[in-house]
PDB file of C-alpha atoms in Angstrom:
ATOM      1  CA  MET A   1      58.037  12.819 -15.564  1.00  0.00           C
ATOM      2  CA  ALA A   2      56.007  12.201 -12.399  1.00  0.00           C
ATOM      3  CA  ASN A   3      53.029  14.082 -13.817  1.00  0.00           C
ATOM      4  CA  ARG A   4      52.900  12.436 -17.222  1.00  0.00           C
ATOM      5  CA  THR A   5      50.164   9.997 -18.212  1.00  0.00           C
ATOM      6  CA  ASP A   6      51.138   6.346 -18.600  1.00  0.00           C
ATOM      7  CA  PRO A   7      52.188   5.782 -22.220  1.00  0.00           C
ATOM      8  CA  ALA A   8      50.001   2.648 -22.362  1.00  0.00           C
ATOM      9  CA  ALA A   9      46.910   4.616 -21.300  1.00  0.00           C
ATOM     10  CA  LYS A  10      44.146   5.066 -23.843  1.00  0.00           C
ATOM     11  CA  SER A  11      42.512   8.380 -24.577  1.00  0.00           C
ATOM     12  CA  ILE A  12      39.180   8.958 -22.872  1.00  0.00           C
ATOM     13  CA  ARG A  13      36.450  10.799 -24.785  1.00  0.00           C
ATOM     14  CA  GLY A  14      39.029  11.817 -27.359  1.00  0.00           C
ATOM     15  CA  THR A  15      41.541  13.369 -24.966  1.00  0.00           C
ATOM     16  CA  ASN A  16      44.265  12.598 -22.430  1.00  0.00           C
ATOM     17  CA  PRO A  17      42.600  11.089 -19.302  1.00  0.00           C
ATOM     18  CA  GLN A  18      44.171  13.733 -17.035  1.00  0.00           C
ATOM     19  CA  ASN A  19      42.530  16.450 -19.103  1.00  0.00           C
ATOM     20  CA  LEU A  20      39.165  15.408 -17.638  1.00  0.00           C
ATOM     21  CA  VAL A  21      40.212  17.534 -14.654  1.00  0.00           C
ATOM     22  CA  GLU A  22      40.414  21.265 -15.299  1.00  0.00           C
ATOM     23  CA  LYS A  23      43.885  22.740 -15.738  1.00  0.00           C
ATOM     24  CA  ILE A  24      43.759  24.932 -12.625  1.00  0.00           C
ATOM     25  CA  LEU A  25      42.821  21.998 -10.430  1.00  0.00           C
ATOM     26  CA  ARG A  26      45.482  19.823 -12.091  1.00  0.00           C
ATOM     27  CA  SER A  27      48.134  22.446 -11.288  1.00  0.00           C
ATOM     28  CA  LYS A  28      47.049  22.587  -7.647  1.00  0.00           C
ATOM     29  CA  ILE A  29      47.237  18.794  -7.408  1.00  0.00           C
ATOM     30  CA  TYR A  30      50.734  18.659  -8.933  1.00  0.00           C
ATOM     31  CA  GLN A  31      51.947  21.199  -6.386  1.00  0.00           C
ATOM     32  CA  ASN A  32      50.313  19.495  -3.440  1.00  0.00           C
ATOM     33  CA  THR A  33      52.490  17.786  -0.831  1.00  0.00           C
ATOM     34  CA  TYR A  34      50.273  14.688  -0.642  1.00  0.00           C
ATOM     35  CA  TRP A  35      50.635  14.201  -4.394  1.00  0.00           C
ATOM     36  CA  LYS A  36      54.397  14.528  -4.316  1.00  0.00           C
ATOM     37  CA  GLU A  37      54.981  12.345  -1.264  1.00  0.00           C
ATOM     38  CA  GLN A  38      52.156   9.789  -1.175  1.00  0.00           C
ATOM     39  CA  CYS A  39      51.204   9.354  -4.818  1.00  0.00           C
ATOM     40  CA  PHE A  40      54.647   9.084  -6.374  1.00  0.00           C
ATOM     41  CA  GLY A  41      55.310   5.669  -7.893  1.00  0.00           C
ATOM     42  CA  LEU A  42      51.861   4.240  -7.088  1.00  0.00           C
ATOM     43  CA  THR A  43      50.591   1.372  -9.243  1.00  0.00           C
ATOM     44  CA  ALA A  44      47.136  -0.107  -9.623  1.00  0.00           C
ATOM     45  CA  GLU A  45      47.989  -2.712  -6.948  1.00  0.00           C
ATOM     46  CA  THR A  46      49.466  -0.306  -4.385  1.00  0.00           C
ATOM     47  CA  LEU A  47      46.931   2.462  -4.936  1.00  0.00           C
ATOM     48  CA  VAL A  48      44.266   0.491  -3.060  1.00  0.00           C
ATOM     49  CA  ASP A  49      46.365   0.704   0.129  1.00  0.00           C
ATOM     50  CA  LYS A  50      46.304   4.493  -0.041  1.00  0.00           C
ATOM     51  CA  ALA A  51      42.587   4.443  -0.793  1.00  0.00           C
ATOM     52  CA  MET A  52      41.969   2.405   2.368  1.00  0.00           C
ATOM     53  CA  GLU A  53      43.558   5.217   4.413  1.00  0.00           C
ATOM     54  CA  LEU A  54      41.067   7.837   3.201  1.00  0.00           C
ATOM     55  CA  ASP A  55      38.713   9.283   5.829  1.00  0.00           C
ATOM     56  CA  HIS A  56      36.876  11.896   3.746  1.00  0.00           C
ATOM     57  CA  LEU A  57      36.093  12.911   0.171  1.00  0.00           C
ATOM     58  CA  GLY A  58      35.883  16.266  -1.574  1.00  0.00           C
ATOM     59  CA  GLY A  59      37.452  18.548  -4.178  1.00  0.00           C
ATOM     60  CA  THR A  60      39.294  21.608  -2.899  1.00  0.00           C
ATOM     61  CA  PHE A  61      39.015  23.489   0.379  1.00  0.00           C
ATOM     62  CA  GLY A  62      40.399  26.486   2.261  1.00  0.00           C
ATOM     63  CA  GLY A  63      41.393  29.958   1.183  1.00  0.00           C
ATOM     64  CA  ASN A  64      44.019  28.775  -1.300  1.00  0.00           C
ATOM     65  CA  ARG A  65      41.760  25.925  -2.541  1.00  0.00           C
ATOM     66  CA  LYS A  66      43.958  23.044  -1.474  1.00  0.00           C
ATOM     67  CA  PRO A  67      43.068  19.698  -3.104  1.00  0.00           C
ATOM     68  CA  THR A  68      42.000  16.800  -0.894  1.00  0.00           C
ATOM     69  CA  PRO A  69      43.805  13.430  -0.807  1.00  0.00           C
ATOM     70  CA  PHE A  70      40.697  11.964  -2.413  1.00  0.00           C
ATOM     71  CA  MET A  71      41.096  14.208  -5.459  1.00  0.00           C
ATOM     72  CA  CYS A  72      44.806  13.431  -5.643  1.00  0.00           C
ATOM     73  CA  LEU A  73      44.066   9.701  -5.844  1.00  0.00           C
ATOM     74  CA  VAL A  74      41.449  10.333  -8.537  1.00  0.00           C
ATOM     75  CA  MET A  75      44.129  12.146 -10.558  1.00  0.00           C
ATOM     76  CA  LYS A  76      46.544   9.244  -9.997  1.00  0.00           C
ATOM     77  CA  MET A  77      43.981   6.767 -11.337  1.00  0.00           C
ATOM     78  CA  LEU A  78      43.543   8.951 -14.422  1.00  0.00           C
ATOM     79  CA  GLN A  79      47.307   8.964 -14.854  1.00  0.00           C
ATOM     80  CA  ILE A  80      47.940   5.224 -14.586  1.00  0.00           C
ATOM     81  CA  GLN A  81      44.539   4.126 -15.964  1.00  0.00           C
ATOM     82  CA  PRO A  82      43.893   0.862 -14.064  1.00  0.00           C
ATOM     83  CA  GLU A  83      42.014  -1.924 -15.815  1.00  0.00           C
ATOM     84  CA  LYS A  84      38.243  -2.034 -15.686  1.00  0.00           C
ATOM     85  CA  ASP A  85      38.210  -5.181 -13.517  1.00  0.00           C
ATOM     86  CA  ILE A  86      40.210  -3.392 -10.823  1.00  0.00           C
ATOM     87  CA  VAL A  87      37.852  -0.404 -10.871  1.00  0.00           C
ATOM     88  CA  VAL A  88      34.842  -2.734 -10.580  1.00  0.00           C
ATOM     89  CA  GLU A  89      36.474  -4.405  -7.569  1.00  0.00           C
ATOM     90  CA  PHE A  90      36.866  -0.972  -6.000  1.00  0.00           C
ATOM     91  CA  ILE A  91      33.144  -0.349  -6.467  1.00  0.00           C
ATOM     92  CA  LYS A  92      32.149  -3.751  -5.080  1.00  0.00           C
ATOM     93  CA  ASN A  93      34.293  -3.332  -1.973  1.00  0.00           C
ATOM     94  CA  ASP A  94      31.925  -3.502   1.014  1.00  0.00           C
ATOM     95  CA  ASP A  95      34.562  -3.173   3.729  1.00  0.00           C
ATOM     96  CA  TYR A  96      36.032   0.219   2.824  1.00  0.00           C
ATOM     97  CA  LYS A  97      33.459   2.801   1.815  1.00  0.00           C
ATOM     98  CA  TYR A  98      35.983   5.384   0.558  1.00  0.00           C
ATOM     99  CA  VAL A  99      37.534   2.786  -1.744  1.00  0.00           C
ATOM    100  CA  ARG A 100      34.057   2.236  -3.128  1.00  0.00           C
ATOM    101  CA  VAL A 101      33.306   5.911  -3.717  1.00  0.00           C
ATOM    102  CA  LEU A 102      36.773   6.426  -5.260  1.00  0.00           C
ATOM    103  CA  GLY A 103      36.093   3.695  -7.819  1.00  0.00           C
ATOM    104  CA  ALA A 104      32.594   5.100  -8.485  1.00  0.00           C
ATOM    105  CA  PHE A 105      33.962   8.613  -9.097  1.00  0.00           C
ATOM    106  CA  TYR A 106      36.648   7.333 -11.490  1.00  0.00           C
ATOM    107  CA  LEU A 107      34.152   5.205 -13.416  1.00  0.00           C
ATOM    108  CA  ARG A 108      31.830   8.210 -13.721  1.00  0.00           C
ATOM    109  CA  LEU A 109      34.660  10.145 -15.411  1.00  0.00           C
ATOM    110  CA  THR A 110      35.927   7.413 -17.706  1.00  0.00           C
ATOM    111  CA  GLY A 111      33.200   4.763 -18.101  1.00  0.00           C
ATOM    112  CA  THR A 112      30.602   4.305 -20.815  1.00  0.00           C
ATOM    113  CA  ASP A 113      26.993   5.302 -20.260  1.00  0.00           C
ATOM    114  CA  VAL A 114      25.862   1.704 -19.838  1.00  0.00           C
ATOM    115  CA  ASP A 115      28.649   0.862 -17.359  1.00  0.00           C
ATOM    116  CA  ILE A 116      27.933   3.982 -15.325  1.00  0.00           C
ATOM    117  CA  TYR A 117      24.293   3.003 -14.777  1.00  0.00           C
ATOM    118  CA  ARG A 118      25.078  -0.679 -14.366  1.00  0.00           C
ATOM    119  CA  TYR A 119      27.696  -0.307 -11.624  1.00  0.00           C
ATOM    120  CA  LEU A 120      26.660   2.900  -9.870  1.00  0.00           C
ATOM    121  CA  GLU A 121      22.923   2.331  -9.459  1.00  0.00           C
ATOM    122  CA  PRO A 122      23.386  -0.665  -7.102  1.00  0.00           C
ATOM    123  CA  LEU A 123      25.172   1.738  -4.719  1.00  0.00           C
ATOM    124  CA  TYR A 124      21.787   3.334  -3.998  1.00  0.00           C
ATOM    125  CA  ASN A 125      21.393   0.528  -1.457  1.00  0.00           C
ATOM    126  CA  ASP A 126      24.496   1.549   0.518  1.00  0.00           C
ATOM    127  CA  TYR A 127      23.370   3.765   3.423  1.00  0.00           C
ATOM    128  CA  ARG A 128      26.691   4.221   5.192  1.00  0.00           C
ATOM    129  CA  LYS A 129      27.771   7.710   6.207  1.00  0.00           C
ATOM    130  CA  LEU A 130      30.698   9.518   4.595  1.00  0.00           C
ATOM    131  CA  ARG A 131      32.646  12.644   5.463  1.00  0.00           C
ATOM    132  CA  LYS A 132      32.773  15.346   2.825  1.00  0.00           C
ATOM    133  CA  LYS A 133      35.234  18.259   2.960  1.00  0.00           C
ATOM    134  CA  LEU A 134      33.439  21.509   2.204  1.00  0.00           C
ATOM    135  CA  PRO A 135      35.095  24.463   0.409  1.00  0.00           C
ATOM    136  CA  ASP A 136      35.407  26.409   3.666  1.00  0.00           C
ATOM    137  CA  GLY A 137      37.431  23.584   5.218  1.00  0.00           C
ATOM    138  CA  SER A 138      34.691  22.189   7.437  1.00  0.00           C
ATOM    139  CA  GLU A 139      33.510  18.589   7.207  1.00  0.00           C
ATOM    140  CA  LEU A 140      29.990  17.347   6.692  1.00  0.00           C
ATOM    141  CA  PHE A 141      28.621  13.853   7.241  1.00  0.00           C
ATOM    142  CA  VAL A 142      26.890  12.645   4.076  1.00  0.00           C
ATOM    143  CA  CYS A 143      25.624   9.334   2.746  1.00  0.00           C
ATOM    144  CA  PHE A 144      25.806   7.515  -0.527  1.00  0.00           C
ATOM    145  CA  VAL A 145      22.147   8.308  -1.174  1.00  0.00           C
ATOM    146  CA  LEU A 146      20.621  10.020   1.881  1.00  0.00           C
ATOM    147  CA  ASN A 147      20.601  13.526   3.371  1.00  0.00           C
ATOM    148  CA  GLY A 148      21.273  16.764   1.469  1.00  0.00           C
ATOM    149  CA  PHE A 149      24.486  15.591  -0.253  1.00  0.00           C
ATOM    150  CA  ARG A 150      23.751  12.299  -1.974  1.00  0.00           C
ATOM    151  CA  VAL A 151      26.981  11.088  -3.523  1.00  0.00           C
ATOM    152  CA  ILE A 152      25.681   8.558  -6.050  1.00  0.00           C
ATOM    153  CA  ASP A 153      22.696  10.690  -6.979  1.00  0.00           C
ATOM    154  CA  GLU A 154      25.070  13.609  -7.477  1.00  0.00           C
ATOM    155  CA  LEU A 155      27.280  11.563  -9.790  1.00  0.00           C
ATOM    156  CA  LEU A 156      24.336  10.398 -11.901  1.00  0.00           C
ATOM    157  CA  THR A 157      22.353  13.627 -12.143  1.00  0.00           C
ATOM    158  CA  ASN A 158      24.630  16.644 -11.570  1.00  0.00           C
ATOM    159  CA  ASP A 159      27.072  18.370 -13.897  1.00  0.00           C
ATOM    160  CA  TYR A 160      29.692  18.987 -11.193  1.00  0.00           C
ATOM    161  CA  SER A 161      30.994  16.971  -8.265  1.00  0.00           C
ATOM    162  CA  CYS A 162      34.026  17.672  -6.088  1.00  0.00           C
ATOM    163  CA  ASP A 163      34.893  20.715  -8.235  1.00  0.00           C
ATOM    164  CA  VAL A 164      35.173  18.556 -11.356  1.00  0.00           C
ATOM    165  CA  ALA A 165      32.958  18.903 -14.441  1.00  0.00           C
ATOM    166  CA  LEU A 166      31.364  15.520 -15.073  1.00  0.00           C
ATOM    167  CA  PRO A 167      31.052  14.231 -18.669  1.00  0.00           C
ATOM    168  CA  ARG A 168      27.510  14.104 -19.969  1.00  0.00           C
ATOM    169  CA  VAL A 169      25.679  10.781 -19.951  1.00  0.00           C
ATOM    170  CA  LYS A 170      22.556   9.804 -21.843  1.00  0.00           C
ATOM    171  CA  LYS A 171      19.233   9.553 -20.048  1.00  0.00           C
ATOM    172  CA  ARG A 172      18.417   6.135 -18.760  1.00  0.00           C
ATOM    173  CA  LEU A 173      15.117   6.089 -20.637  1.00  0.00           C
ATOM    174  CA  ASN A 174      16.898   6.649 -23.944  1.00  0.00           C
ATOM    175  CA  LEU A 175      19.251   3.744 -23.269  1.00  0.00           C
ATOM    176  CA  GLU A 176      16.316   1.486 -22.378  1.00  0.00           C
ATOM    177  CA  THR A 177      14.474   2.500 -25.555  1.00  0.00           C
ATOM    178  CA  ALA A 178      17.555   1.740 -27.636  1.00  0.00           C
ATOM    179  CA  GLY A 179      17.798  -1.689 -25.993  1.00  0.00           C
ATOM    180  CA  THR A 180      21.331  -1.176 -24.671  1.00  0.00           C
ATOM    181  CA  LEU A 181      20.251  -1.104 -21.023  1.00  0.00           C
ATOM    182  CA  GLU A 182      17.732  -3.268 -19.220  1.00  0.00           C
ATOM    183  CA  PRO A 183      15.000  -1.633 -17.108  1.00  0.00           C
ATOM    184  CA  ARG A 184      16.104  -0.915 -13.598  1.00  0.00           C
ATOM    185  CA  LYS A 185      15.187  -3.582 -11.063  1.00  0.00           C
ATOM    186  CA  SER A 186      15.291  -2.943  -7.343  1.00  0.00           C
ATOM    187  CA  VAL A 187      17.309  -5.388  -5.271  1.00  0.00           C
ATOM    188  CA  LEU A 188      14.347  -5.535  -2.887  1.00  0.00           C
ATOM    189  CA  GLU A 189      11.956  -6.762  -5.581  1.00  0.00           C
ATOM    190  CA  ASP A 190      12.838 -10.419  -5.018  1.00  0.00           C
ATOM    191  CA  ASP A 191      12.247 -10.007  -1.285  1.00  0.00           C
ATOM    192  CA  PHE A 192       8.819  -8.485  -1.941  1.00  0.00           C
ATOM    193  CA  GLU A 193       7.880 -11.352  -4.269  1.00  0.00           C
ATOM    194  CA  GLU A 194       8.984 -13.943  -1.696  1.00  0.00           C
ATOM    195  CA  GLU A 195       6.944 -12.192   1.026  1.00  0.00           C
ATOM    196  CA  GLU A 196       3.824 -12.103  -1.138  1.00  0.00           C
ATOM    197  CA  GLU A 197       4.214 -15.767  -2.105  1.00  0.00           C
ATOM    198  CA  LYS A 198       4.707 -16.726   1.545  1.00  0.00           C
ATOM    199  CA  GLU A 199       1.560 -14.849   2.617  1.00  0.00           C
ATOM    200  CA  GLU A 200      -0.500 -16.507  -0.119  1.00  0.00           C
ATOM    201  CA  ASN A 201       0.779 -19.951   0.852  1.00  0.00           C
ATOM    202  CA  ASP A 202      -0.008 -19.304   4.526  1.00  0.00           C
ATOM    203  CA  GLN A 203      -3.564 -18.303   3.657  1.00  0.00           C
ATOM    204  CA  LEU A 204      -4.016 -21.395   1.521  1.00  0.00           C
ATOM    205  CA  ASP A 205      -2.627 -23.658   4.248  1.00  0.00           C
ATOM    206  CA  ASP A 206      -4.970 -22.136   6.853  1.00  0.00           C
ATOM    207  CA  GLY A 207      -7.990 -22.720   4.604  1.00  0.00           C
ATOM    208  CA  LEU A 208      -7.338 -26.408   3.868  1.00  0.00           C
ATOM    209  CA  GLU A 209      -9.372 -28.988   5.866  1.00  0.00           C
ATOM    210  CA  ASP A 210      -7.755 -31.278   8.435  1.00  0.00           C
ATOM    211  CA  GLY A 211      -6.558 -34.602   7.093  1.00  0.00           C
ATOM    212  CA  GLY A 212      -4.510 -32.961   4.392  1.00  0.00           C
ATOM    213  CA  HIS A 213      -5.188 -32.503   0.721  1.00  0.00           C
ATOM    214  CA  GLU A 214      -2.607 -32.823  -1.984  1.00  0.00           C
ATOM    215  CA  LYS A 215      -1.288 -29.375  -2.851  1.00  0.00           C
ATOM    216  CA  ASP A 216      -1.466 -28.534  -6.523  1.00  0.00           C
ATOM    217  CA  TYR A 217      -0.784 -24.844  -6.857  1.00  0.00           C
ATOM    218  CA  HIS A 218      -0.930 -22.812 -10.030  1.00  0.00           C
ATOM    219  CA  HIS A 219       0.186 -19.184  -9.798  1.00  0.00           C
ATOM    220  CA  GLY A 220      -0.037 -19.375  -6.024  1.00  0.00           C
ATOM    221  CA  ARG A 221      -3.609 -20.857  -5.961  1.00  0.00           C
ATOM    222  CA  SER A 222      -4.895 -24.357  -5.157  1.00  0.00           C
ATOM    223  CA  PRO A 223      -7.714 -25.936  -7.283  1.00  0.00           C
ATOM    224  CA  THR A 224      -8.871 -27.921  -4.259  1.00  0.00           C
ATOM    225  CA  ARG A 225      -9.072 -24.749  -2.234  1.00  0.00           C
ATOM    226  CA  GLU A 226     -11.044 -23.042  -5.012  1.00  0.00           C
ATOM    227  CA  ARG A 227     -13.575 -25.915  -5.180  1.00  0.00           C
ATOM    228  CA  ASP A 228     -14.039 -25.954  -1.404  1.00  0.00           C
ATOM    229  CA  ARG A 229     -14.594 -22.231  -1.387  1.00  0.00           C
ATOM    230  CA  ASP A 230     -17.217 -22.498  -4.184  1.00  0.00           C
ATOM    231  CA  ARG A 231     -19.074 -25.248  -2.305  1.00  0.00           C
ATOM    232  CA  ARG A 232     -19.170 -23.207   0.881  1.00  0.00           C
ATOM    233  CA  ARG A 233     -20.366 -20.165  -1.028  1.00  0.00           C
ATOM    234  CA  ASP A 234     -23.214 -22.175  -2.650  1.00  0.00           C
ATOM    235  CA  SER A 235     -24.173 -23.665   0.723  1.00  0.00           C
ATOM    236  CA  TYR A 236     -24.310 -20.215   2.308  1.00  0.00           C
ATOM    237  CA  ARG A 237     -26.477 -18.917  -0.504  1.00  0.00           C
ATOM    238  CA  HIS A 238     -28.897 -21.904  -0.242  1.00  0.00           C
ATOM    239  CA  ARG A 239     -29.247 -21.481   3.511  1.00  0.00           C
ATOM    240  CA  ASP A 240     -29.760 -17.764   3.085  1.00  0.00           C
ATOM    241  CA  ARG A 241     -32.556 -18.342   0.535  1.00  0.00           C
ATOM    242  CA  ARG A 242     -34.288 -20.849   2.872  1.00  0.00           C
ATOM    243  CA  ARG A 243     -33.995 -18.420   5.765  1.00  0.00           C
ATOM    244  CA  ARG A 244     -35.522 -15.611   3.731  1.00  0.00           C
ATOM    245  CA  SER A 245     -38.343 -17.934   2.541  1.00  0.00           C
ATOM    246  CA  ARG A 246     -39.209 -18.908   6.115  1.00  0.00           C
ATOM    247  CA  SER A 247     -39.190 -15.306   7.156  1.00  0.00           C
ATOM    248  CA  ARG A 248     -41.604 -14.365   4.361  1.00  0.00           C
ATOM    249  CA  SER A 249     -43.934 -17.296   5.276  1.00  0.00           C
ATOM    250  CA  ARG A 250     -44.031 -16.205   8.911  1.00  0.00           C
ATOM    251  CA  SER A 251     -44.775 -12.635   7.852  1.00  0.00           C
ATOM    252  CA  ARG A 252     -47.705 -13.753   5.679  1.00  0.00           C
ATOM    253  CA  SER A 253     -49.156 -15.903   8.467  1.00  0.00           C
ATOM    254  CA  LYS A 254     -48.957 -13.056  10.953  1.00  0.00           C
ATOM    255  CA  ASP A 255     -50.606 -10.701   8.490  1.00  0.00           C
ATOM    256  CA  ARG A 256     -53.508 -13.129   7.942  1.00  0.00           C
ATOM    257  CA  LYS A 257     -54.069 -13.512  11.673  1.00  0.00           C
ATOM    258  CA  ARG A 258     -53.934  -9.769  12.190  1.00  0.00           C
ATOM    259  CA  ARG A 259     -56.454  -9.183   9.395  1.00  0.00           C
ATOM    260  CA  GLY A 260     -58.678 -11.933  10.814  1.00  0.00           C
ATOM    261  CA  ARG A 261     -58.818 -10.193  14.181  1.00  0.00           C
ATOM    262  CA  SER A 262     -59.349  -6.706  12.842  1.00  0.00           C
ATOM    263  CA  SER A 263     -61.918  -7.468  10.092  1.00  0.00           C
ATOM    264  CA  ILE A 264     -65.180  -9.603   9.967  1.00  0.00           C
ATOM    265  CA  SER A 265     -66.614 -11.044   6.778  1.00  0.00           C
ATOM    266  CA  PRO A 266     -69.842  -9.418   5.430  1.00  0.00           C
ATOM    267  CA  ARG A 267     -71.791 -12.641   5.774  1.00  0.00           C
ATOM    268  CA  ARG A 268     -70.841 -13.041   9.405  1.00  0.00           C
ATOM    269  CA  HIS A 269     -71.698  -9.403  10.047  1.00  0.00           C
ATOM    270  CA  ALA A 270     -75.177  -9.869   8.527  1.00  0.00           C
ATOM    271  CA  ASP A 271     -75.807 -12.989  10.622  1.00  0.00           C
ATOM    272  CA  GLU A 272     -74.820 -11.173  13.766  1.00  0.00           C
ATOM    273  CA  GLN A 273     -77.180  -8.272  12.946  1.00  0.00           C
ATOM    274  CA  GLU A 274     -80.002 -10.741  12.265  1.00  0.00           C
ATOM    275  CA  ASP A 275     -79.454 -12.487  15.609  1.00  0.00           C
ATOM    276  CA  ALA A 276     -79.440  -9.128  17.380  1.00  0.00           C
ATOM    277  CA  GLY A 277     -82.724  -8.193  15.716  1.00  0.00           C
ATOM    278  CA  THR A 278     -84.292 -11.541  16.709  1.00  0.00           C
ATOM    279  CA  ARG A 279     -83.251 -11.040  20.299  1.00  0.00           C
ATOM    280  CA  ALA A 280     -84.637  -7.479  20.336  1.00  0.00           C
ATOM    281  CA  GLU A 281     -88.187  -8.434  19.134  1.00  0.00           C
ATOM    282  CA  PRO A 282     -89.278 -10.462  22.241  1.00  0.00           C
ATOM    283  CA  LYS A 283     -87.944  -7.682  24.401  1.00  0.00           C
ATOM    284  CA  LYS A 284     -90.113  -5.110  22.640  1.00  0.00           C
ATOM    285  CA  LYS A 285     -93.177  -7.400  22.794  1.00  0.00           C
ATOM    286  CA  LYS A 286     -92.592  -7.950  26.466  1.00  0.00           C
ATOM    287  CA  GLU A 287     -92.249  -4.218  27.081  1.00  0.00           C
ATOM    288  CA  LYS A 288     -95.428  -3.620  25.067  1.00  0.00           C
ATOM    289  CA  LYS A 289     -97.261  -6.317  27.004  1.00  0.00           C
ATOM    290  CA  GLU A 290     -96.052  -4.903  30.286  1.00  0.00           C
ATOM    291  CA  LYS A 291     -97.082  -1.498  29.111  1.00  0.00           C
ATOM    292  CA  LYS A 292    -100.606  -2.718  28.362  1.00  0.00           C
ATOM    293  CA  ASP A 293    -100.963  -4.599  31.690  1.00  0.00           C
ATOM    294  CA  ASP A 294    -100.253  -1.552  33.893  1.00  0.00           C
ATOM    295  CA  GLY A 295    -103.221   0.358  32.397  1.00  0.00           C
ATOM    296  CA  THR A 296    -101.298   3.458  31.623  1.00  0.00           C
ATOM    297  CA  ASP A 297    -102.421   3.260  28.016  1.00  0.00           C
ATOM    298  CA  HIS A 298    -106.100   3.385  28.940  1.00  0.00           C
ATOM    299  CA  PRO A 299    -108.195   5.500  26.530  1.00  0.00           C
ATOM    300  CA  ASP A 300    -109.591   7.518  29.365  1.00  0.00           C
ATOM    301  CA  PRO A 301    -106.964  10.053  30.371  1.00  0.00           C
ATOM    302  CA  GLU A 302    -108.153  10.177  33.942  1.00  0.00           C
ATOM    303  CA  ILE A 303    -107.973   6.407  34.308  1.00  0.00           C
ATOM    304  CA  ALA A 304    -104.589   6.306  32.629  1.00  0.00           C
ATOM    305  CA  GLU A 305    -103.300   9.004  35.006  1.00  0.00           C
ATOM    306  CA  ALA A 306    -104.700   7.108  37.980  1.00  0.00           C
ATOM    307  CA  ASN A 307    -103.011   3.908  36.809  1.00  0.00           C
ATOM    308  CA  ARG A 308     -99.714   5.676  36.513  1.00  0.00           C
ATOM    309  CA  ILE A 309    -100.041   6.877  40.088  1.00  0.00           C
ATOM    310  CA  ARG A 310    -101.012   3.386  41.228  1.00  0.00           C
ATOM    311  CA  ALA A 311     -98.153   1.869  39.299  1.00  0.00           C
ATOM    312  CA  SER A 312     -95.746   4.198  41.069  1.00  0.00           C
ATOM    313  CA  LEU A 313     -97.250   3.121  44.419  1.00  0.00           C
ATOM    314  CA  GLY A 314     -97.087  -0.553  43.480  1.00  0.00           C
ATOM    315  CA  LEU A 315    -100.857  -1.004  43.280  1.00  0.00           C
ATOM    316  CA  LYS A 316    -102.798  -2.846  40.637  1.00  0.00           C
ATOM    317  CA  PRO A 317    -104.206  -0.750  37.773  1.00  0.00           C
ATOM    318  CA  LEU A 318    -107.878   0.137  37.506  1.00  0.00           C
ATOM    319  CA  LYS A 319    -109.730  -1.890  34.904  1.00  0.00           C
ATOM    320  CA  LEU A 320    -112.789   0.130  33.941  1.00  0.00           C
TER     321      LEU A 320
END
């Protein structure tokens, strides 16, 4: 009688709820001392007290594959079949982590595909550590989602957990395509949106002029701020064009001066040559006159030679 399913319990996936656990494991649980002493007569209200006493999770361990208290309580929930609201309260329990994982494991065995994703996925944000009993009897610290043994990820993606074959669930993408499940939304998404909005508002506030302008934001932007920014941009462009124009004017002026120093016009060059020629003519006439006065150009070679000698001595030339 103690091992029979509650007569009011409904069949799960077309079978007795206790049949979701393999027969060998069921037999080990029925023979276990914890099942006989601690689970006898438990109801949905009193089962939570036993769940609060749990300090580890797991399937079977040791040489004779002894079931854990966690697995015994899972079997008890399958036997009495608590209402869905009670199971959801187990999952939402933030104070006792083993109560939470007990409710999650039971819902994974008995819940619909939509309920499994809806209630188990939020547990990805629970990073508390859990103890898991390994088959060799040792214990390992695990987390809901971190480290090598990720409890929630194991329930949603694996075929086995705690030595129990998990019923198949549809892929999340298929449920979203069918419209029975909304796209997954991270609980941190709202925080990210608030941070981005705060940063945009801070930037807008820093850019506003003193004296205060009326804030009229649309999608996180201020029309006044946009107009001020356009005016400043146009002013910068105008000043930049004027600066470039002045620079080009200075460059042209310098080039003209440089060309003026380095090159002379043809007309000026001709005038200068003419002046040089005019200045050279009197000099030649003077030299010719001086040449004739010293008598060195006398037709008589002897007289010319004598005049050259006299000229070298500073004497007057012979005039014969």
